[in-house]
Protein backbone atom coordinates (compact mmCIF):
# COMPACT_ATOMS: atom_id res chain seq x y z
CA UNK A 1 0.00 0.00 0.00
CA UNK A 2 1.38 3.39 -1.06
CA UNK A 3 -0.11 6.05 1.20
CA UNK A 4 0.07 9.82 1.57
CA UNK A 5 -1.12 11.62 4.69
CA UNK A 6 -1.86 15.26 3.87
CA UNK A 7 -2.50 17.32 6.97
CA UNK A 8 -2.94 20.83 8.29
CA UNK A 9 -2.20 21.77 11.88
CA UNK A 10 -1.88 25.13 13.60
CA UNK A 11 -0.53 24.17 17.02
CA UNK A 12 0.77 20.64 16.42
CA UNK A 13 -2.00 18.32 17.62
CA UNK A 14 -3.07 17.22 14.11
CA UNK A 15 0.59 16.99 13.05
CA UNK A 16 1.27 14.61 15.95
CA UNK A 17 -1.77 12.48 15.02
CA UNK A 18 -0.59 12.33 11.39
CA UNK A 19 2.87 11.26 12.56
CA UNK A 20 1.37 8.68 14.90
CA UNK A 21 -0.74 7.28 12.02
CA UNK A 22 2.32 7.06 9.82
CA UNK A 23 3.99 4.86 12.43
CA UNK A 24 1.00 2.51 12.59
CA UNK A 25 0.35 2.03 8.86
CA UNK A 26 2.06 -0.60 6.78
CA UNK A 27 3.70 -0.01 3.40
CA UNK A 28 5.27 3.19 2.16
CA UNK A 29 3.76 6.25 3.87
CA UNK A 30 4.50 9.87 2.89
CA UNK A 31 3.69 12.63 5.37
CA UNK A 32 2.89 16.03 3.85
CA UNK A 33 2.17 19.23 5.75
CA UNK A 34 0.05 21.16 3.23
CA UNK A 35 1.11 24.45 4.81
CA UNK A 36 4.79 23.75 4.18
CA UNK A 37 4.53 22.06 0.81
CA UNK A 38 5.30 24.41 -2.09
CA UNK A 39 5.21 21.74 -4.74
CA UNK A 40 2.04 20.26 -6.26
CA UNK A 41 0.93 17.18 -4.33
CA UNK A 42 0.78 14.31 -6.82
CA UNK A 43 -2.28 12.51 -5.52
CA UNK A 44 -2.35 10.22 -8.57
CA UNK A 45 0.86 8.51 -7.36
CA UNK A 46 -0.85 7.03 -4.26
CA UNK A 47 -3.37 4.24 -3.65
CA UNK A 48 -4.48 5.63 -0.29
CA UNK A 49 -5.00 9.29 0.54
CA UNK A 50 -5.47 10.35 4.16
CA UNK A 51 -6.65 13.89 4.82
CA UNK A 52 -6.30 15.29 8.34
CA UNK A 53 -7.23 18.75 9.58
CA UNK A 54 -7.94 20.62 12.77
CA UNK A 55 -11.16 22.60 13.02
CA UNK A 56 -11.08 26.34 13.57
CA UNK A 57 -14.44 28.07 13.94
CA UNK A 58 -16.17 25.20 12.19
CA UNK A 59 -13.76 25.07 9.27
CA UNK A 60 -10.96 22.81 8.07
CA UNK A 61 -7.85 24.29 6.46
CA UNK A 62 -8.68 26.32 3.35
CA UNK A 63 -5.81 24.66 1.46
CA UNK A 64 -7.16 21.19 2.24
CA UNK A 65 -10.64 22.20 1.22
CA UNK A 66 -9.30 23.49 -2.12
CA UNK A 67 -7.28 20.30 -2.61
CA UNK A 68 -10.41 18.18 -2.12
CA UNK A 69 -12.50 20.24 -4.52
CA UNK A 70 -9.82 20.47 -7.21
CA UNK A 71 -9.13 16.71 -7.11
CA UNK A 72 -12.60 15.39 -6.46
CA UNK A 73 -12.75 13.03 -9.49
CA UNK A 74 -9.39 11.48 -8.73
CA UNK A 75 -10.12 11.22 -5.02
CA UNK A 76 -13.36 9.33 -5.57
CA UNK A 77 -11.35 6.64 -7.42
CA UNK A 78 -8.94 6.21 -4.49
CA UNK A 79 -9.06 4.76 -1.02
CA UNK A 80 -9.64 7.87 1.12
CA UNK A 81 -9.68 8.39 4.88
CA UNK A 82 -10.47 11.63 6.70
CA UNK A 83 -9.64 12.52 10.28
CA UNK A 84 -10.38 15.70 12.16
CA UNK A 85 -8.92 17.10 15.37
CA UNK A 86 -11.42 19.27 17.20
CA UNK A 87 -12.83 20.15 20.59
CA UNK A 88 -16.41 19.09 19.84
CA UNK A 89 -16.42 15.73 18.00
CA UNK A 90 -20.18 15.48 18.59
CA UNK A 91 -20.51 18.14 15.87
CA UNK A 92 -18.81 15.85 13.35
CA UNK A 93 -21.71 15.77 10.87
CA UNK A 94 -21.84 19.57 10.66
CA UNK A 95 -18.07 19.85 10.21
CA UNK A 96 -18.01 17.17 7.54
CA UNK A 97 -20.94 18.40 5.47
CA UNK A 98 -19.76 22.02 5.64
CA UNK A 99 -16.19 21.27 4.57
CA UNK A 100 -16.05 18.27 2.23
CA UNK A 101 -17.81 17.51 -1.06
CA UNK A 102 -20.66 15.04 -0.43
CA UNK A 103 -19.39 12.75 -3.23
CA UNK A 104 -16.10 12.44 -1.38
CA UNK A 105 -17.79 11.69 1.95
CA UNK A 106 -19.81 8.92 0.27
CA UNK A 107 -16.63 7.34 -1.08
CA UNK A 108 -14.44 7.39 2.02
CA UNK A 109 -13.19 4.18 3.61
CA UNK A 110 -13.24 5.79 7.04
CA UNK A 111 -13.92 9.12 8.73
CA UNK A 112 -12.95 9.65 12.35
CA UNK A 113 -12.89 12.43 14.90
CA UNK A 114 -9.70 12.09 16.92
CA UNK A 115 -10.67 14.62 19.59
CA UNK A 116 -8.25 17.47 20.18
CA UNK A 117 -5.84 19.28 22.43
CA UNK A 118 -5.57 22.92 23.45
CA UNK A 119 -1.87 23.73 23.50
CA UNK A 120 -2.27 27.04 25.26
CA UNK A 121 1.45 27.64 25.68
CA UNK A 122 1.75 27.97 21.88
CA UNK A 123 -1.43 29.96 21.24
CA UNK A 124 -1.89 33.57 20.34
CA UNK A 125 -3.70 35.69 22.94
CA UNK A 126 -6.90 35.74 20.88
CA UNK A 127 -6.90 31.97 20.25
CA UNK A 128 -6.44 31.37 24.00
CA UNK A 129 -9.46 33.54 24.74
CA UNK A 130 -11.57 31.75 22.12
CA UNK A 131 -10.71 28.23 23.24
CA UNK A 132 -11.18 29.08 26.93
CA UNK A 133 -14.54 30.64 26.23
CA UNK A 134 -15.75 27.90 23.82
CA UNK A 135 -14.87 25.15 26.30
CA UNK A 136 -16.20 27.16 29.28
CA UNK A 137 -12.77 26.87 30.87
CA UNK A 138 -12.56 23.09 30.45
CA UNK A 139 -9.84 23.20 27.80
CA UNK A 140 -7.61 20.93 29.88
CA UNK A 141 -10.12 18.10 29.38
CA UNK A 142 -9.54 18.07 25.63
CA UNK A 143 -7.63 14.99 24.58
CA UNK A 144 -6.87 12.72 21.66
CA UNK A 145 -8.84 9.48 21.47
CA UNK A 146 -6.28 6.76 20.79
CA UNK A 147 -9.18 4.38 20.34
CA UNK A 148 -10.45 6.44 17.37
CA UNK A 149 -6.95 6.50 15.94
CA UNK A 150 -6.66 2.71 16.21
CA UNK A 151 -10.13 2.30 14.63
CA UNK A 152 -9.04 4.55 11.78
CA UNK A 153 -5.91 2.47 11.15
CA UNK A 154 -7.95 -0.74 11.13
CA UNK A 155 -10.64 0.60 8.80
CA UNK A 156 -8.30 2.23 6.27
CA UNK A 157 -6.22 -0.94 6.08
CA UNK A 158 -8.97 -3.39 4.99
C1 LIG B 1 -9.35 29.78 17.94
C2 LIG B 1 -9.81 28.36 18.01
C3 LIG B 1 -11.01 28.00 17.40
C4 LIG B 1 -11.46 26.67 17.48
N1 LIG B 1 -12.64 26.35 16.89
C5 LIG B 1 -13.12 25.08 17.04
C6 LIG B 1 -14.40 24.75 16.50
O1 LIG B 1 -15.09 25.53 15.85
N2 LIG B 1 -14.86 23.50 16.72
C7 LIG B 1 -14.14 22.55 17.40
O2 LIG B 1 -14.63 21.44 17.59
N3 LIG B 1 -12.90 22.85 17.89
C8 LIG B 1 -12.37 24.09 17.72
N4 LIG B 1 -11.14 24.39 18.21
C9 LIG B 1 -10.31 23.34 18.84
C10 LIG B 1 -9.23 22.83 17.91
O3 LIG B 1 -9.79 22.26 16.74
C11 LIG B 1 -8.37 21.77 18.64
O4 LIG B 1 -7.70 22.41 19.71
C12 LIG B 1 -7.38 21.05 17.76
O5 LIG B 1 -6.83 19.95 18.45
C13 LIG B 1 -6.25 21.93 17.29
O6 LIG B 1 -5.40 21.19 16.45
P1 LIG B 1 -3.98 21.74 15.94
O7 LIG B 1 -3.09 21.86 17.17
O8 LIG B 1 -3.50 20.68 15.01
O9 LIG B 1 -4.21 23.04 15.24
C14 LIG B 1 -10.68 25.70 18.17
C15 LIG B 1 -9.47 26.07 18.76
C16 LIG B 1 -9.03 27.38 18.71
C17 LIG B 1 -7.72 27.76 19.36
Coordinates of C-alpha atoms and ligand atoms in Angstrom, one line a residue:
X1 CA 0.0 0.0 0.0
X2 CA 1.4 3.4 -1.1
X3 CA -0.1 6.0 1.2
X4 CA 0.1 9.8 1.6
X5 CA -1.1 11.6 4.7
X6 CA -1.9 15.3 3.9
X7 CA -2.5 17.3 7.0
X8 CA -2.9 20.8 8.3
X9 CA -2.2 21.8 11.9
X10 CA -1.9 25.1 13.6
X11 CA -0.5 24.2 17.0
X12 CA 0.8 20.6 16.4
X13 CA -2.0 18.3 17.6
X14 CA -3.1 17.2 14.1
X15 CA 0.6 17.0 13.1
X16 CA 1.3 14.6 16.0
X17 CA -1.8 12.5 15.0
X18 CA -0.6 12.3 11.4
X19 CA 2.9 11.3 12.6
X20 CA 1.4 8.7 14.9
X21 CA -0.7 7.3 12.0
X22 CA 2.3 7.1 9.8
X23 CA 4.0 4.9 12.4
X24 CA 1.0 2.5 12.6
X25 CA 0.4 2.0 8.9
X26 CA 2.1 -0.6 6.8
X27 CA 3.7 0.0 3.4
X28 CA 5.3 3.2 2.2
X29 CA 3.8 6.3 3.9
X30 CA 4.5 9.9 2.9
X31 CA 3.7 12.6 5.4
X32 CA 2.9 16.0 3.9
X33 CA 2.2 19.2 5.8
X34 CA 0.1 21.2 3.2
X35 CA 1.1 24.5 4.8
X36 CA 4.8 23.7 4.2
X37 CA 4.5 22.1 0.8
X38 CA 5.3 24.4 -2.1
X39 CA 5.2 21.7 -4.7
X40 CA 2.0 20.3 -6.3
X41 CA 0.9 17.2 -4.3
X42 CA 0.8 14.3 -6.8
X43 CA -2.3 12.5 -5.5
X44 CA -2.4 10.2 -8.6
X45 CA 0.9 8.5 -7.4
X46 CA -0.9 7.0 -4.3
X47 CA -3.4 4.2 -3.6
X48 CA -4.5 5.6 -0.3
X49 CA -5.0 9.3 0.5
X50 CA -5.5 10.3 4.2
X51 CA -6.7 13.9 4.8
X52 CA -6.3 15.3 8.3
X53 CA -7.2 18.7 9.6
X54 CA -7.9 20.6 12.8
X55 CA -11.2 22.6 13.0
X56 CA -11.1 26.3 13.6
X57 CA -14.4 28.1 13.9
X58 CA -16.2 25.2 12.2
X59 CA -13.8 25.1 9.3
X60 CA -11.0 22.8 8.1
X61 CA -7.9 24.3 6.5
X62 CA -8.7 26.3 3.4
X63 CA -5.8 24.7 1.5
X64 CA -7.2 21.2 2.2
X65 CA -10.6 22.2 1.2
X66 CA -9.3 23.5 -2.1
X67 CA -7.3 20.3 -2.6
X68 CA -10.4 18.2 -2.1
X69 CA -12.5 20.2 -4.5
X70 CA -9.8 20.5 -7.2
X71 CA -9.1 16.7 -7.1
X72 CA -12.6 15.4 -6.5
X73 CA -12.8 13.0 -9.5
X74 CA -9.4 11.5 -8.7
X75 CA -10.1 11.2 -5.0
X76 CA -13.4 9.3 -5.6
X77 CA -11.4 6.6 -7.4
X78 CA -8.9 6.2 -4.5
X79 CA -9.1 4.8 -1.0
X80 CA -9.6 7.9 1.1
X81 CA -9.7 8.4 4.9
X82 CA -10.5 11.6 6.7
X83 CA -9.6 12.5 10.3
X84 CA -10.4 15.7 12.2
X85 CA -8.9 17.1 15.4
X86 CA -11.4 19.3 17.2
X87 CA -12.8 20.1 20.6
X88 CA -16.4 19.1 19.8
X89 CA -16.4 15.7 18.0
X90 CA -20.2 15.5 18.6
X91 CA -20.5 18.1 15.9
X92 CA -18.8 15.8 13.3
X93 CA -21.7 15.8 10.9
X94 CA -21.8 19.6 10.7
X95 CA -18.1 19.9 10.2
X96 CA -18.0 17.2 7.5
X97 CA -20.9 18.4 5.5
X98 CA -19.8 22.0 5.6
X99 CA -16.2 21.3 4.6
X100 CA -16.1 18.3 2.2
X101 CA -17.8 17.5 -1.1
X102 CA -20.7 15.0 -0.4
X103 CA -19.4 12.8 -3.2
X104 CA -16.1 12.4 -1.4
X105 CA -17.8 11.7 1.9
X106 CA -19.8 8.9 0.3
X107 CA -16.6 7.3 -1.1
X108 CA -14.4 7.4 2.0
X109 CA -13.2 4.2 3.6
X110 CA -13.2 5.8 7.0
X111 CA -13.9 9.1 8.7
X112 CA -13.0 9.7 12.3
X113 CA -12.9 12.4 14.9
X114 CA -9.7 12.1 16.9
X115 CA -10.7 14.6 19.6
X116 CA -8.3 17.5 20.2
X117 CA -5.8 19.3 22.4
X118 CA -5.6 22.9 23.4
X119 CA -1.9 23.7 23.5
X120 CA -2.3 27.0 25.3
X121 CA 1.4 27.6 25.7
X122 CA 1.8 28.0 21.9
X123 CA -1.4 30.0 21.2
X124 CA -1.9 33.6 20.3
X125 CA -3.7 35.7 22.9
X126 CA -6.9 35.7 20.9
X127 CA -6.9 32.0 20.3
X128 CA -6.4 31.4 24.0
X129 CA -9.5 33.5 24.7
X130 CA -11.6 31.7 22.1
X131 CA -10.7 28.2 23.2
X132 CA -11.2 29.1 26.9
X133 CA -14.5 30.6 26.2
X134 CA -15.8 27.9 23.8
X135 CA -14.9 25.2 26.3
X136 CA -16.2 27.2 29.3
X137 CA -12.8 26.9 30.9
X138 CA -12.6 23.1 30.5
X139 CA -9.8 23.2 27.8
X140 CA -7.6 20.9 29.9
X141 CA -10.1 18.1 29.4
X142 CA -9.5 18.1 25.6
X143 CA -7.6 15.0 24.6
X144 CA -6.9 12.7 21.7
X145 CA -8.8 9.5 21.5
X146 CA -6.3 6.8 20.8
X147 CA -9.2 4.4 20.3
X148 CA -10.5 6.4 17.4
X149 CA -7.0 6.5 15.9
X150 CA -6.7 2.7 16.2
X151 CA -10.1 2.3 14.6
X152 CA -9.0 4.5 11.8
X153 CA -5.9 2.5 11.2
X154 CA -7.9 -0.7 11.1
X155 CA -10.6 0.6 8.8
X156 CA -8.3 2.2 6.3
X157 CA -6.2 -0.9 6.1
X158 CA -9.0 -3.4 5.0
Ligands
LIG1 C1 -9.3 29.8 17.9 C2 -9.8 28.4 18.0 C3 -11.0 28.0 17.4 C4 -11.5 26.7 17.5 N1 -12.6 26.4 16.9 C5 -13.1 25.1 17.0 C6 -14.4 24.7 16.5 O1 -15.1 25.5 15.9 N2 -14.9 23.5 16.7 C7 -14.1 22.6 17.4 O2 -14.6 21.4 17.6 N3 -12.9 22.8 17.9 C8 -12.4 24.1 17.7 N4 -11.1 24.4 18.2 C9 -10.3 23.3 18.8 C10 -9.2 22.8 17.9 O3 -9.8 22.3 16.7 C11 -8.4 21.8 18.6 O4 -7.7 22.4 19.7 C12 -7.4 21.1 17.8 O5 -6.8 19.9 18.5 C13 -6.2 21.9 17.3 O6 -5.4 21.2 16.4 P1 -4.0 21.7 15.9 O7 -3.1 21.9 17.2 O8 -3.5 20.7 15.0 O9 -4.2 23.0 15.2 C14 -10.7 25.7 18.2 C15 -9.5 26.1 18.8 C16 -9.0 27.4 18.7 C17 -7.7 27.8 19.4

